[in-house]
């Protein structure tokens, strides 16, 4: 393993600071934050487990079925309900932290068995008039919160006790997660650097006759040996007409000489993910038509990145990319109207049907509002997001010259907003035509 995976971990001190920040955002209330459960794959086999991102953000705890309670009024501000230690489980799937482990290794003020959750929740919520809980997030906790709500409603009538209010904690949590700290930026940068290594190997390995999943294996092998235990999302390794399917993940077609290969993939490093797309010709040289489309997408991508700085609305990045793509398609006579009409009538949408940017972090499509007070969110230092314009001539496009058929091109980089402008975290991954063609040689 070439990357030292301990170098930029989120420490218990940082998890604690995050919990305190959240608690300090509210005057009265208790946060009930459930972790993820395992999901069955087939018979007695589960899907690979990954913790819920917000739950991990406040705890670093990676086991299933846990519930975190944050309560500013209690002497135990941080209680964690966990699966107890079980010697049989230790033999079959590995030791659980248990009550002692959650207190000792994850700094919980109090660890409690998850089996006691119901009775304890009634007790713990007793002192509060507000519960922060995201209804709909957890099929086991939802009915418990409903029971508490009903009980309090009845007792408030009989015993002059205030009823309880339920508030969604996500707006508060998402606001925190939207602005990345220097440790988080380091982890995203590491994820991007590992992803870069995978892309370079995938480019080198590209060859007519290989299967998409062979290229995927080479890409992801490189992720693994450089310290990324998993991907941030399933890799999209799409050749030929598959380049036009935005979230294609079958990855089982044969690469053909005159076609393109589009890879959209991201290594996940200590829970933070990259999200990179590059598109290149399988035989190493762009055809004239591929090149013409590629140049439009590349210009749209570069020009829309150029404007990124604090204070501009996130929507202006898409607007810039859109204008360049529309102009490019008009110049090629693929769009046959004025720019103004194309925008008004959304004629571009069949060629460029997705947004240009999304927040990036613990989730590939990370949390955070794109609009605030009915206006596009203004960029601030510490925000990380993608810039990924594309043009696609898939099966939905009729009456197009055959030279454009099945061309799908997307170029995606990961951007950090800095105090003075921006940094392209993925700047080392080649995207200029001359650089790509040189590698493919
Ligand atoms: N990888 C998914 C996306 O680019 O949004
Ligand atoms: Mn993306
Ligand atoms: Mn992507």
XYZ file of C-alpha atoms and ligand atoms in Angstrom:
448
model
C 0.000 0.000 0.000
C 1.568 3.255 -1.124
C -0.608 5.737 0.777
C -0.271 6.031 4.517
C -3.904 5.721 5.493
C -3.310 6.957 9.042
C -1.817 10.280 7.958
C -4.989 12.322 7.709
C -7.610 10.555 9.773
C -10.444 12.372 11.453
C -9.536 12.012 15.129
C -11.798 11.492 18.148
C -11.053 15.097 19.096
C -12.504 16.273 15.777
C -15.574 14.021 16.090
C -16.152 15.540 19.537
C -15.787 19.101 18.238
C -18.374 18.295 15.581
C -20.822 16.944 18.180
C -20.338 20.038 20.323
C -20.909 22.354 17.387
C -24.171 20.618 16.604
C -25.332 20.748 20.221
C -24.454 24.434 20.432
C -26.704 25.188 17.477
C -29.860 24.513 19.498
C -31.043 25.831 22.849
C -33.249 22.895 23.771
C -33.396 19.545 22.152
C -32.046 16.112 21.841
C -30.615 14.642 18.662
C -31.472 11.063 17.758
C -29.203 9.980 14.929
C -29.476 6.388 13.706
C -26.648 4.572 11.947
C -27.075 2.242 9.001
C -28.351 -1.344 9.186
C -26.895 -4.230 7.206
C -28.751 -5.057 3.987
C -29.336 -8.584 2.825
C -27.843 -9.483 -0.548
C -28.913 -13.100 -0.894
C -29.770 -15.876 1.569
C -27.386 -15.303 4.506
C -25.023 -12.928 2.708
C -25.172 -9.157 3.311
C -24.064 -6.338 1.046
C -20.784 -4.749 2.033
C -21.590 -2.462 4.963
C -20.901 1.249 4.895
C -21.914 3.535 7.719
C -24.410 6.359 7.196
C -22.327 9.428 6.346
C -23.814 11.857 8.894
C -23.682 9.243 11.632
C -20.017 8.631 10.812
C -19.371 12.408 10.652
C -20.236 12.702 14.356
C -18.836 9.402 15.646
C -16.377 7.590 13.371
C -18.214 4.419 14.413
C -18.490 1.827 11.659
C -20.734 -0.921 13.039
C -24.349 -1.482 11.954
C -27.541 -0.900 14.007
C -26.175 1.792 16.364
C -28.100 4.888 17.484
C -26.475 8.087 18.722
C -28.136 10.414 21.191
C -26.773 13.899 21.726
C -28.319 15.699 24.658
C -27.008 19.003 25.954
C -29.088 18.824 29.145
C -27.817 15.459 30.323
C -24.592 14.730 32.165
C -24.147 12.093 29.450
C -24.149 14.407 26.471
C -23.198 11.608 24.116
C -24.918 8.250 24.495
C -24.459 5.498 21.966
C -26.698 2.455 21.677
C -24.785 -0.424 20.138
C -24.941 -4.146 19.555
C -23.410 -5.725 22.685
C -20.244 -7.771 22.493
C -21.104 -11.312 21.455
C -18.467 -14.078 21.555
C -20.216 -16.036 18.768
C -20.300 -13.000 16.509
C -16.622 -12.461 17.297
C -15.866 -15.899 15.878
C -18.022 -15.590 12.774
C -17.792 -11.957 11.656
C -15.335 -10.297 14.018
C -15.539 -8.692 17.435
C -18.032 -5.897 18.009
C -16.922 -2.931 20.093
C -19.732 -3.491 22.554
C -20.588 -1.173 25.436
C -17.047 -0.949 26.790
C -15.525 -0.401 23.362
C -17.839 2.429 22.430
C -16.965 4.258 25.640
C -13.243 3.535 25.506
C -12.454 3.839 21.801
C -15.134 6.230 20.585
C -15.410 8.455 23.670
C -19.129 7.937 24.269
C -20.118 9.296 27.700
C -22.362 6.287 27.980
C -22.645 3.091 25.982
C -25.905 1.134 26.180
C -27.171 -2.018 24.559
C -29.363 -1.357 21.530
C -31.847 -3.800 23.074
C -32.647 -1.147 25.708
C -33.276 1.595 23.163
C -37.044 1.714 23.516
C -37.240 2.016 27.297
C -34.313 4.426 27.465
C -35.644 6.684 24.715
C -38.757 7.406 26.753
C -36.584 8.287 29.753
C -34.065 10.359 27.842
C -36.624 12.431 25.960
C -38.574 13.153 29.162
C -36.696 16.395 29.891
C -37.129 17.834 26.434
C -39.781 19.589 24.437
C -38.028 19.088 21.157
C -36.557 16.029 19.468
C -34.304 16.408 16.456
C -34.996 13.338 14.378
C -35.261 12.884 10.597
C -38.521 10.996 10.152
C -38.316 8.467 7.342
C -34.623 7.765 7.880
C -34.943 4.571 9.902
C -37.784 2.011 9.807
C -37.064 0.858 13.382
C -36.761 4.255 15.064
C -39.668 5.917 13.201
C -42.379 3.981 15.125
C -40.572 4.538 18.442
C -40.592 8.283 17.930
C -44.261 8.092 16.973
C -44.996 6.259 20.246
C -43.125 8.889 22.248
C -45.044 11.605 20.455
C -48.414 9.998 21.214
C -47.506 9.309 24.818
C -46.430 12.894 25.383
C -49.497 14.262 23.672
C -51.728 12.276 26.004
C -49.741 13.026 29.124
C -49.651 16.716 28.281
C -53.432 16.741 28.367
C -53.631 14.806 31.604
C -50.582 16.029 33.490
C -50.098 19.546 32.204
C -46.853 18.569 30.541
C -45.778 20.238 27.332
C -46.165 18.188 24.160
C -43.075 17.356 22.210
C -42.035 18.841 18.893
C -40.147 16.918 16.227
C -37.646 18.839 14.121
C -35.503 17.671 11.235
C -31.807 17.840 12.206
C -30.651 17.582 8.588
C -30.659 21.303 7.739
C -28.244 21.882 10.670
C -26.078 18.854 9.906
C -25.980 19.514 6.177
C -24.915 23.107 6.740
C -21.959 21.842 8.787
C -21.009 19.185 6.238
C -21.173 21.643 3.340
C -18.096 23.591 4.503
C -15.048 21.346 4.651
C -12.265 21.728 7.210
C -8.601 21.360 6.304
C -8.594 17.720 7.453
C -11.561 16.958 5.217
C -9.964 18.748 2.275
C -6.809 16.651 2.793
C -8.866 13.473 2.693
C -10.730 14.511 -0.459
C -7.394 15.446 -2.041
C -6.009 12.005 -1.133
C -9.087 10.328 -2.637
C -8.575 12.390 -5.804
C -4.849 11.552 -5.968
C -5.600 7.839 -5.673
C -8.285 8.188 -8.331
C -5.733 9.862 -10.601
C -3.479 6.791 -10.366
C -6.386 4.549 -11.350
C -7.303 6.710 -14.346
C -3.740 6.705 -15.661
C -3.558 2.903 -15.474
C -6.997 2.567 -17.053
C -5.941 4.812 -19.939
C -2.766 2.807 -20.466
C -4.702 -0.467 -20.429
C -7.364 0.647 -22.917
C -7.433 -1.660 -25.918
C -9.827 -2.840 -28.587
C -11.327 -6.230 -27.651
C -11.047 -5.879 -23.878
C -14.155 -5.966 -21.753
C -15.223 -2.845 -19.833
C -14.976 -4.834 -16.597
C -11.335 -5.638 -17.271
C -10.581 -1.924 -17.394
C -12.679 -1.484 -14.259
C -10.567 -4.130 -12.498
C -7.341 -2.308 -13.411
C -8.757 1.044 -12.291
C -10.012 -0.298 -8.983
C -6.921 -2.440 -8.329
C -4.967 0.793 -8.418
C -7.442 2.373 -5.972
C -6.994 -0.555 -3.572
C -3.209 -0.758 -3.674
C -2.991 2.961 -3.037
C -5.036 2.789 0.138
C -8.676 3.182 -0.899
C -10.603 0.291 0.566
C -13.685 1.002 -1.552
C -15.175 3.315 -4.140
C -17.371 6.301 -3.373
C -19.916 4.867 -5.838
C -19.999 2.093 -8.454
C -17.554 2.870 -11.269
C -19.063 3.815 -14.609
C -16.892 2.206 -17.304
C -18.804 2.899 -20.494
C -17.715 2.348 -24.069
C -19.454 3.154 -27.356
C -23.155 3.815 -26.975
C -22.908 3.170 -23.233
C -21.148 6.543 -22.882
C -24.605 8.078 -23.392
C -26.146 6.294 -20.393
C -25.371 8.696 -17.568
C -25.205 6.177 -14.723
C -24.261 3.053 -16.725
C -22.812 0.447 -14.338
C -23.242 -2.881 -16.161
C -19.642 -2.514 -17.376
C -19.734 -5.648 -19.508
C -19.404 -4.601 -23.152
C -16.426 -5.121 -25.426
C -14.276 -2.087 -26.297
C -14.241 -1.291 -30.033
C -11.565 0.597 -31.913
C -13.382 3.602 -33.304
C -15.400 4.227 -30.155
C -14.959 6.230 -26.977
C -14.469 5.048 -23.416
C -15.958 7.162 -20.623
C -14.948 6.415 -17.052
C -16.666 8.130 -14.141
C -15.186 6.838 -10.890
C -13.955 7.885 -7.486
C -11.856 6.222 -4.838
C -13.154 6.643 -1.294
C -10.495 7.392 1.303
C -11.419 7.398 4.995
C -15.037 7.961 4.014
C -14.354 10.909 1.663
C -14.772 10.395 -2.055
C -13.501 11.735 -5.343
C -15.758 11.933 -8.412
C -13.842 12.149 -11.673
C -14.809 11.640 -15.302
C -12.577 11.421 -18.331
C -13.461 10.320 -21.864
C -10.935 9.023 -24.402
C -10.757 7.232 -27.749
C -10.231 3.473 -27.479
C -7.717 3.386 -30.333
C -5.817 6.376 -28.950
C -6.814 9.023 -31.505
C -10.014 11.076 -31.537
C -11.995 11.039 -34.796
C -12.764 14.468 -36.234
C -16.336 14.326 -34.916
C -15.280 13.072 -31.467
C -12.649 15.785 -31.298
C -15.142 18.519 -32.242
C -17.509 17.507 -29.454
C -14.683 16.947 -26.963
C -13.339 20.439 -27.589
C -16.721 22.001 -26.821
C -17.097 20.068 -23.559
C -13.523 20.848 -22.541
C -13.938 24.551 -23.220
C -17.237 24.596 -21.301
C -15.574 22.817 -18.391
C -12.477 25.018 -18.255
C -14.338 28.312 -18.687
C -16.919 27.446 -16.059
C -14.183 26.487 -13.594
C -12.372 29.781 -14.274
C -15.187 31.871 -12.773
C -15.284 29.984 -9.466
C -14.593 32.155 -6.414
C -16.288 33.041 -3.134
C -19.461 35.077 -3.518
C -20.641 33.829 -6.907
C -23.827 31.724 -7.051
C -23.274 28.003 -7.697
C -25.837 28.246 -10.532
C -23.529 30.564 -12.507
C -21.109 27.659 -13.052
C -23.816 25.688 -14.855
C -24.956 28.792 -16.722
C -21.454 29.373 -18.079
C -21.014 25.740 -19.158
C -24.454 25.718 -20.747
C -23.805 28.834 -22.842
C -20.550 27.428 -24.215
C -22.082 24.063 -25.021
C -25.032 25.680 -26.783
C -22.749 27.965 -28.813
C -20.586 24.964 -29.750
C -23.586 22.956 -30.918
C -24.874 25.947 -32.907
C -21.433 26.352 -34.548
C -21.524 22.685 -35.576
C -25.072 23.258 -36.906
C -26.421 20.567 -34.638
C -28.614 23.172 -32.949
C -30.245 25.356 -35.565
C -31.735 28.252 -33.627
C -30.446 31.347 -31.860
C -28.754 30.903 -28.474
C -31.583 32.834 -26.821
C -34.274 30.590 -28.323
C -32.324 27.403 -27.567
C -32.130 28.428 -23.904
C -35.756 29.566 -23.738
C -37.093 26.418 -25.393
C -34.590 24.149 -23.621
C -33.601 22.648 -26.984
C -30.180 21.795 -25.544
C -31.620 19.390 -23.006
C -31.555 16.298 -25.214
C -27.770 16.737 -25.621
C -26.891 18.081 -22.140
C -29.533 16.858 -19.732
C -27.805 16.990 -16.335
C -26.554 19.692 -14.007
C -22.922 20.811 -14.101
C -22.175 20.614 -10.386
C -22.973 18.879 -7.144
C -21.424 19.120 -3.688
C -18.802 16.474 -2.941
C -17.609 15.012 0.347
C -18.638 12.012 2.421
C -21.334 11.344 -0.162
C -20.580 11.619 -3.843
C -23.679 13.767 -4.171
C -22.975 15.419 -0.878
C -25.510 17.162 1.320
C -26.109 20.902 1.276
C -28.614 23.298 -0.247
C -28.255 24.531 -3.797
C -30.696 27.352 -3.047
C -31.151 29.566 -0.027
C -34.049 32.007 0.351
C -35.064 31.230 -3.233
C -31.647 32.274 -4.541
C -28.799 30.098 -5.751
C -26.351 29.354 -2.921
C -23.336 31.664 -2.896
C -19.961 29.926 -2.882
C -17.828 30.103 0.255
C -14.266 28.983 0.993
C -14.216 25.321 2.029
C -16.984 24.194 -0.300
C -16.053 21.275 -2.565
C -18.000 20.350 -5.661
C -17.760 18.913 -9.160
C -17.762 20.606 -12.541
C -18.891 18.063 -15.129
C -20.501 19.280 -18.330
C -21.231 16.728 -21.045
C -22.697 16.241 -24.506
C -24.442 13.002 -25.473
C -25.802 11.660 -28.763
C -27.639 8.613 -27.493
C -30.561 6.679 -28.896
C -32.933 9.542 -28.095
C -31.256 11.724 -30.766
C -32.825 11.263 -34.189
C -31.839 13.023 -37.410
C -28.184 13.403 -36.570
C -25.221 12.758 -38.834
C -23.954 9.190 -38.262
C -20.505 10.537 -37.362
C -21.938 11.820 -34.039
C -23.997 8.735 -33.187
C -23.180 7.077 -29.856
C -20.750 9.817 -28.835
C -21.075 10.627 -25.155
C -18.464 12.911 -23.609
C -18.246 14.150 -20.034
C -15.277 15.751 -18.287
C -15.486 16.037 -14.513
C -13.113 17.645 -12.032
C -13.299 18.240 -8.296
C -13.018 21.834 -7.135
C -12.329 23.490 -3.792
C -13.416 27.072 -3.200
C -10.497 28.958 -1.612
C -10.313 32.430 -0.060
C -9.047 33.936 -3.277
C -10.718 31.753 -5.906
C -10.548 28.016 -6.360
C -8.274 25.024 -6.579
C -8.785 22.174 -9.044
C -8.042 19.185 -6.812
C -7.911 16.873 -9.845
C -5.744 19.094 -12.011
C -3.169 16.332 -12.589
C -5.567 13.984 -14.344
C -5.019 14.609 -18.075
C -7.878 16.107 -20.042
C -6.201 18.038 -22.882
C -6.455 16.122 -26.174
C -2.688 16.125 -26.743
C -2.004 14.747 -23.255
C -4.632 12.025 -23.555
C -3.412 10.945 -26.987
C 0.176 10.858 -25.701
C -0.725 8.505 -22.820
C -2.766 6.258 -25.066
C 0.132 5.831 -27.490
N -20.598 9.933 -10.516
C -21.870 10.500 -10.495
C -21.846 11.901 -10.862
O -20.929 12.330 -11.528
O -22.670 12.665 -10.489
Mn -20.363 13.991 -10.318
Mn -19.061 11.418 -11.663
